[in-house]
XYZ file of C-alpha atoms in Angstrom:
448
model
C 79.176 122.517 99.523
C 81.470 119.742 100.700
C 81.441 117.342 97.761
C 80.908 118.434 94.185
C 77.850 116.910 92.532
C 79.741 116.757 89.226
C 83.317 116.018 90.198
C 86.088 116.968 87.822
C 87.912 114.055 86.286
C 90.438 112.891 83.745
C 90.050 109.131 83.641
C 90.384 106.444 81.000
C 86.772 105.311 80.556
C 83.660 106.051 82.652
C 82.157 102.759 81.426
C 84.598 100.849 83.635
C 82.850 102.074 86.787
C 80.745 98.963 87.439
C 83.795 96.710 87.663
C 85.619 99.266 89.771
C 82.811 99.453 92.303
C 82.920 95.682 92.757
C 86.654 95.872 93.335
C 86.307 98.735 95.858
C 83.596 96.975 97.856
C 85.526 93.691 97.794
C 88.545 95.444 99.317
C 86.296 97.168 101.854
C 85.295 93.759 103.280
C 88.895 93.309 104.432
C 89.372 96.853 105.799
C 87.291 96.827 109.006
C 89.299 99.404 110.964
C 89.021 101.984 108.195
C 85.305 101.191 107.887
C 84.845 101.892 111.590
C 86.591 105.242 111.226
C 84.464 106.049 108.174
C 81.308 105.384 110.173
C 82.444 107.783 112.895
C 83.588 110.386 110.377
C 80.163 110.307 108.729
C 78.573 111.255 112.070
C 81.108 113.780 113.359
C 82.345 115.413 110.106
C 85.813 116.333 111.460
C 86.946 117.424 107.972
C 83.866 119.458 107.147
C 84.312 121.843 104.179
C 88.052 121.236 103.869
C 89.580 120.899 100.405
C 91.956 117.949 100.175
C 94.299 117.006 97.338
C 95.752 113.509 97.531
C 98.565 112.185 95.337
C 98.350 108.426 95.935
C 98.241 105.123 94.089
C 94.687 104.953 92.731
C 93.739 101.457 93.855
C 90.677 99.862 95.424
C 92.237 100.280 98.857
C 92.956 103.958 98.254
C 89.368 104.357 97.090
C 88.169 103.307 100.531
C 90.465 105.875 102.124
C 89.049 108.540 99.798
C 85.520 107.467 100.765
C 86.464 107.825 104.432
C 87.867 111.323 103.964
C 84.761 112.273 102.009
C 82.554 110.858 104.771
C 84.406 113.160 107.168
C 83.247 116.140 105.142
C 86.292 116.743 102.933
C 86.115 117.829 99.296
C 88.619 115.292 97.949
C 90.532 115.395 94.665
C 92.714 112.373 93.907
C 95.617 112.119 91.460
C 98.038 109.262 90.810
C 101.430 109.124 92.506
C 102.845 106.785 89.865
C 102.071 106.528 86.126
C 101.535 102.750 86.268
C 99.718 102.344 89.586
C 96.215 103.505 88.637
C 93.400 100.962 88.402
C 91.259 102.588 85.726
C 88.048 100.871 86.772
C 88.525 102.107 90.340
C 89.121 105.656 89.110
C 85.911 105.485 87.080
C 83.894 104.178 90.012
C 85.170 106.855 92.384
C 83.874 109.502 89.983
C 80.632 107.802 88.929
C 79.545 105.999 92.098
C 81.069 108.068 94.899
C 81.279 111.596 93.496
C 85.021 111.969 94.111
C 87.162 113.963 91.678
C 89.909 111.828 90.095
C 92.648 112.741 87.613
C 94.539 109.517 86.923
C 95.035 107.223 83.935
C 97.103 104.056 83.962
C 100.118 104.453 81.701
C 99.937 108.254 81.596
C 103.098 109.935 80.338
C 105.028 112.506 82.339
C 103.206 115.447 80.763
C 99.815 114.047 81.761
C 101.124 113.018 85.189
C 102.165 116.584 85.938
C 99.038 118.016 84.361
C 97.214 115.996 86.996
C 99.506 117.442 89.688
C 98.395 120.855 88.391
C 94.758 119.770 88.864
C 95.591 118.923 92.490
C 97.140 122.380 92.947
C 94.223 124.125 91.248
C 91.959 122.503 93.817
C 93.600 124.940 96.297
C 93.967 122.296 99.004
C 94.016 123.017 102.708
C 95.177 119.454 103.409
C 97.447 117.376 101.184
C 98.284 113.700 101.195
C 101.272 112.294 99.344
C 102.936 109.034 98.387
C 106.404 110.215 97.412
C 106.065 113.978 98.082
C 105.580 115.014 94.444
C 102.591 117.182 95.321
C 104.239 118.905 98.290
C 107.471 119.476 96.394
C 105.542 121.107 93.539
C 103.791 123.385 96.048
C 107.090 124.404 97.613
C 108.920 125.003 94.341
C 106.038 127.208 93.178
C 106.013 129.167 96.445
C 109.800 129.649 96.253
C 109.488 130.853 92.633
C 111.857 128.058 91.584
C 109.910 127.326 88.429
C 112.937 125.975 86.587
C 112.921 123.066 89.056
C 109.397 121.860 88.218
C 107.970 120.038 85.222
C 106.970 122.250 82.317
C 103.249 121.653 82.960
C 103.563 122.942 86.518
C 105.797 125.784 85.344
C 103.304 126.951 82.696
C 100.480 126.931 85.225
C 102.428 128.643 88.009
C 103.863 131.317 85.695
C 100.352 132.691 85.220
C 99.933 133.268 88.970
C 101.082 136.474 90.641
C 103.588 135.986 93.493
C 100.967 136.783 96.135
C 98.718 134.024 94.807
C 101.561 131.487 94.918
C 102.202 132.391 98.543
C 98.503 132.159 99.359
C 98.396 128.604 98.014
C 101.039 127.436 100.462
C 99.969 129.644 103.372
C 96.524 128.036 103.525
C 97.921 124.506 103.967
C 96.961 123.200 107.412
C 99.167 120.134 107.028
C 100.108 117.131 104.968
C 100.311 113.362 105.375
C 103.146 111.331 103.787
C 102.761 107.628 103.048
C 106.148 106.343 101.923
C 109.821 106.236 102.912
C 110.952 108.071 99.788
C 108.551 110.917 100.505
C 109.572 111.190 104.161
C 113.225 111.378 103.142
C 112.423 114.232 100.741
C 110.371 116.047 103.377
C 113.087 115.778 106.005
C 115.495 117.261 103.457
C 113.022 120.126 102.937
C 112.860 120.644 106.712
C 116.659 120.605 106.919
C 116.901 123.204 104.142
C 114.319 125.436 105.808
C 111.796 125.340 102.950
C 109.057 123.233 104.576
C 106.335 125.749 105.424
C 103.691 123.564 107.082
C 103.485 120.517 109.360
C 103.721 117.038 107.862
C 102.663 113.839 109.608
C 105.018 110.982 108.733
C 102.474 108.202 108.365
C 105.173 106.004 106.845
C 107.118 105.992 110.120
C 104.133 104.816 112.148
C 104.641 101.312 113.524
C 101.163 100.413 112.284
C 102.410 101.314 108.801
C 105.999 100.261 108.213
C 106.027 97.158 110.430
C 103.147 95.719 108.425
C 102.572 97.564 105.139
C 106.263 97.778 104.219
C 107.136 94.290 105.430
C 104.112 92.080 104.784
C 102.474 94.164 102.075
C 105.588 94.819 99.996
C 106.894 91.317 100.622
C 103.808 89.592 99.263
C 102.808 92.042 96.541
C 106.308 92.319 95.052
C 106.570 88.588 94.479
C 102.948 88.578 93.323
C 103.868 91.129 90.643
C 106.928 89.173 89.535
C 105.003 85.909 89.275
C 102.087 87.529 87.416
C 104.458 89.177 84.956
C 106.658 86.138 84.280
C 104.917 82.968 85.535
C 108.361 81.925 86.740
C 108.882 79.325 89.464
C 110.659 80.992 92.383
C 111.709 77.779 94.138
C 115.392 77.152 93.539
C 116.033 80.557 91.980
C 118.612 82.959 93.329
C 116.755 86.145 94.290
C 118.948 89.154 94.989
C 117.213 91.632 97.330
C 118.873 95.044 97.210
C 118.144 96.702 100.565
C 117.235 95.189 103.933
C 114.923 97.787 105.370
C 111.394 96.714 106.241
C 110.485 96.309 102.563
C 113.599 94.258 101.912
C 112.982 92.129 105.003
C 109.501 91.336 103.728
C 110.640 90.459 100.216
C 113.491 88.290 101.503
C 111.253 86.392 103.924
C 108.554 85.772 101.351
C 111.144 84.687 98.787
C 112.642 82.166 101.191
C 109.162 80.941 102.018
C 108.618 80.116 98.346
C 111.856 78.137 98.163
C 114.175 80.733 96.650
C 117.828 81.126 97.583
C 117.895 84.721 98.820
C 120.945 86.986 98.665
C 120.839 90.364 100.405
C 122.746 93.471 99.313
C 123.291 96.235 101.887
C 125.446 99.282 102.620
C 124.437 99.588 106.291
C 126.543 97.265 108.491
C 123.792 96.845 111.091
C 121.222 95.794 108.509
C 123.757 93.570 106.768
C 124.529 91.897 110.104
C 120.814 91.432 110.733
C 120.344 89.835 107.301
C 123.265 87.486 107.909
C 121.871 86.450 111.313
C 118.447 85.979 109.720
C 120.126 83.298 107.621
C 120.535 85.081 104.285
C 123.658 85.244 102.167
C 125.069 88.779 102.203
C 127.517 90.052 99.589
C 128.371 93.082 97.423
C 126.217 93.652 94.356
C 129.274 93.171 92.120
C 129.450 89.539 93.305
C 125.699 88.931 93.343
C 125.358 90.269 89.796
C 127.215 87.223 88.493
C 124.947 84.623 90.069
C 121.486 86.154 90.564
C 118.405 85.036 88.636
C 115.997 87.718 89.849
C 117.082 91.134 91.164
C 114.693 93.200 93.291
C 115.527 96.761 94.359
C 113.841 98.101 97.505
C 116.186 100.839 98.690
C 114.500 104.154 97.854
C 117.836 105.271 96.401
C 119.085 105.787 92.846
C 121.547 103.821 90.729
C 121.404 100.509 92.573
C 121.682 98.284 89.482
C 124.110 99.928 87.071
C 125.917 99.373 83.783
C 128.783 97.407 85.315
C 126.302 95.055 86.946
C 124.279 94.457 83.770
C 127.434 93.367 81.962
C 128.110 90.708 84.624
C 124.589 89.274 84.694
C 123.864 85.892 83.199
C 121.524 85.271 80.303
C 117.884 85.530 81.378
C 118.362 87.669 84.479
C 115.195 89.488 85.571
C 115.139 92.973 87.089
C 112.283 94.322 89.225
C 111.895 97.405 91.378
C 109.723 97.936 94.443
C 111.301 101.236 95.489
C 109.074 104.261 94.934
C 110.657 105.870 91.867
C 112.013 104.238 88.699
C 115.602 105.320 89.362
C 116.902 102.263 91.198
C 117.625 100.434 87.919
C 119.694 102.540 85.488
C 117.548 101.865 82.441
C 119.248 104.460 80.188
C 122.576 102.636 80.681
C 120.917 99.263 80.053
C 119.432 100.579 76.834
C 122.836 101.855 75.711
C 124.337 98.394 76.257
C 121.528 96.643 74.383
C 121.833 95.565 70.772
C 118.026 95.369 70.669
C 115.035 96.014 72.895
C 111.770 94.098 72.610
C 108.955 95.667 74.599
C 105.846 93.795 75.652
C 107.380 90.339 75.333
C 104.715 89.514 77.878
C 102.537 92.075 79.649
C 104.963 94.071 81.837
C 108.070 92.300 80.483
C 110.646 94.002 78.229
C 113.673 92.172 76.829
C 117.064 93.870 76.513
C 119.445 91.801 74.393
C 122.981 92.897 75.157
C 125.765 93.009 72.599
C 127.367 90.019 74.358
C 124.265 87.966 73.528
C 122.827 87.813 77.046
C 119.201 88.765 77.575
C 118.013 90.826 80.536
C 114.318 91.160 81.312
C 112.956 94.313 82.950
C 109.601 93.975 84.696
C 107.032 96.776 84.921
C 109.285 99.260 83.093
C 111.388 99.491 86.248
C 108.497 101.057 88.152
C 106.795 99.586 91.212
C 106.378 95.986 90.095
C 103.736 95.229 92.724
C 101.468 97.912 91.240
C 102.580 97.791 87.596
C 102.156 94.028 87.267
C 99.830 93.220 90.183
C 97.276 94.973 92.412
C 99.524 96.409 95.098
C 99.277 95.539 98.773
C 96.364 93.415 99.979
C 93.517 95.381 101.603
C 94.014 93.796 105.030
C 97.406 95.447 105.485
C 96.351 98.716 103.838
C 93.524 98.810 106.387
C 96.075 99.827 109.011
C 98.029 102.229 106.815
C 94.946 104.058 105.595
C 93.294 104.061 109.014
C 96.479 105.793 110.177
C 96.205 108.245 107.263
C 92.594 109.102 108.126
C 93.224 109.590 111.842
C 96.430 111.530 111.235
C 94.441 113.869 108.993
C 91.875 114.389 111.746
C 94.694 115.031 114.246
C 96.257 117.599 111.933
C 92.953 119.456 111.532
C 92.181 119.403 115.267
C 95.614 120.882 115.955
C 95.462 123.550 113.258
C 97.973 126.297 114.039
C 99.565 124.353 116.915
C 102.020 122.167 114.987
C 105.406 123.463 113.877
C 106.392 123.423 110.208
C 108.354 120.184 110.366
C 107.920 116.410 110.035
C 105.926 115.019 112.985
C 105.410 111.410 114.120
C 101.974 109.853 114.329
C 100.717 110.188 117.923
C 101.070 107.007 119.982
C 97.387 106.977 120.909
C 96.417 106.748 117.244
C 98.759 103.803 116.753
C 97.391 102.051 119.830
C 93.807 102.558 118.692
C 94.500 101.100 115.261
C 96.451 98.116 116.572
C 93.779 97.308 119.160
C 90.960 97.438 116.645
C 92.905 95.463 114.065
C 93.457 92.718 116.632
C 89.759 92.765 117.521
C 88.804 92.442 113.848
C 91.072 89.382 113.643
C 89.473 87.806 116.710
C 92.695 88.143 118.707
C 92.587 89.038 122.415
C 95.551 90.127 124.531
C 96.217 90.641 128.244
C 96.312 93.850 130.266
C 98.951 94.682 132.854
C 97.841 94.163 136.442
C 98.032 97.055 138.902
C 101.117 95.494 140.492
C 102.799 95.127 137.102
C 102.125 98.768 136.268
C 103.615 99.869 139.593
C 106.678 97.678 139.040
C 107.251 99.011 135.513
C 106.938 102.632 136.630
C 109.066 102.384 139.764
C 112.753 102.113 140.591
C 112.907 100.915 144.210
C 112.235 97.226 143.699
C 115.199 95.229 142.428
C 116.806 91.866 143.140
């Protein structure tokens, strides 16, 4: 049977389902490309009888992806990819209204988070989907018998399995989809180290993902989270954007659009040059720390805002992170420098009063501020990302056994399909090349 009639779940409150369904269907109105794929999947069943475990942010937009995978015939189990990104009403609705297994609770501690990862592993998936590669990394550590490198909950579960069973779990994986830059970086490191045992489609690197989701989605939702958490006026403030990748570009552009004075921090000379020519101030973090009002990390790296920077910051500085993991702001060091810590000053705002008297405010516990303090990316942009996820999954299944155990790009034809249908849904028409133009572009004989 493809979908369990009584799906397993560990959610906050089943009574929240009615509100969650409204939220899911509201998002669905602005996700027409994914809806079109779901309609086709329902007819063709390209994922028939496949077990899928997905470790993603449990939001209304993700719910519509899960519905699409289910429509394609998959037996889907969904767990959270971040302790603060789950929308509890959405989780309840997925279980109650759509019959999809969910193990996710907003605010879950690390033990519960990894107990939910165990639930995803116990599902014995043939396809996985990740936002940060926590699920895949757990699978690989278990298969390699490196149980000291996994959380205790995963270790306790895996220790009960004989070695042959651990190998079977990983050997049955057809492929995986990865949603975010952090996850792709981890997966490429796995490939480099020779431990990646199945193909992975890098959805994050698709143009229909990072050009739009990372730039427009992160740009808008990050500032949305900051404003919801603080109610601060951004106009006239000095916003320090740490990182000028696509996420940083989006945050910087949106900040300037709201009247902020934007300063960019970079280590890559090309990106720093681009930021300077885009009209932003560019300087080292040691200099920006003295003058910034709001600091936003979007690098995907660790230790971006550190002890020496906290000590230079002015009274009232605000720190927010939109990188995947909560390691970009060194919170343990900030806590050591604080004379007192007041949590919950406002929802998603904690105050650290330093021994020098200055106050520093951390938003969303240093986790993804756009999901901790807001609702994540708007559905219109996630329409493209999740349409890419769905079609990449279908591609992976259709090419079972043909793809090498490495990180693969999303096929160009999938990207073209999604872009064309997104334009059509927006009422935008474009031109086609004429026959003469095609000949000119493909030839070499005609010059000046």
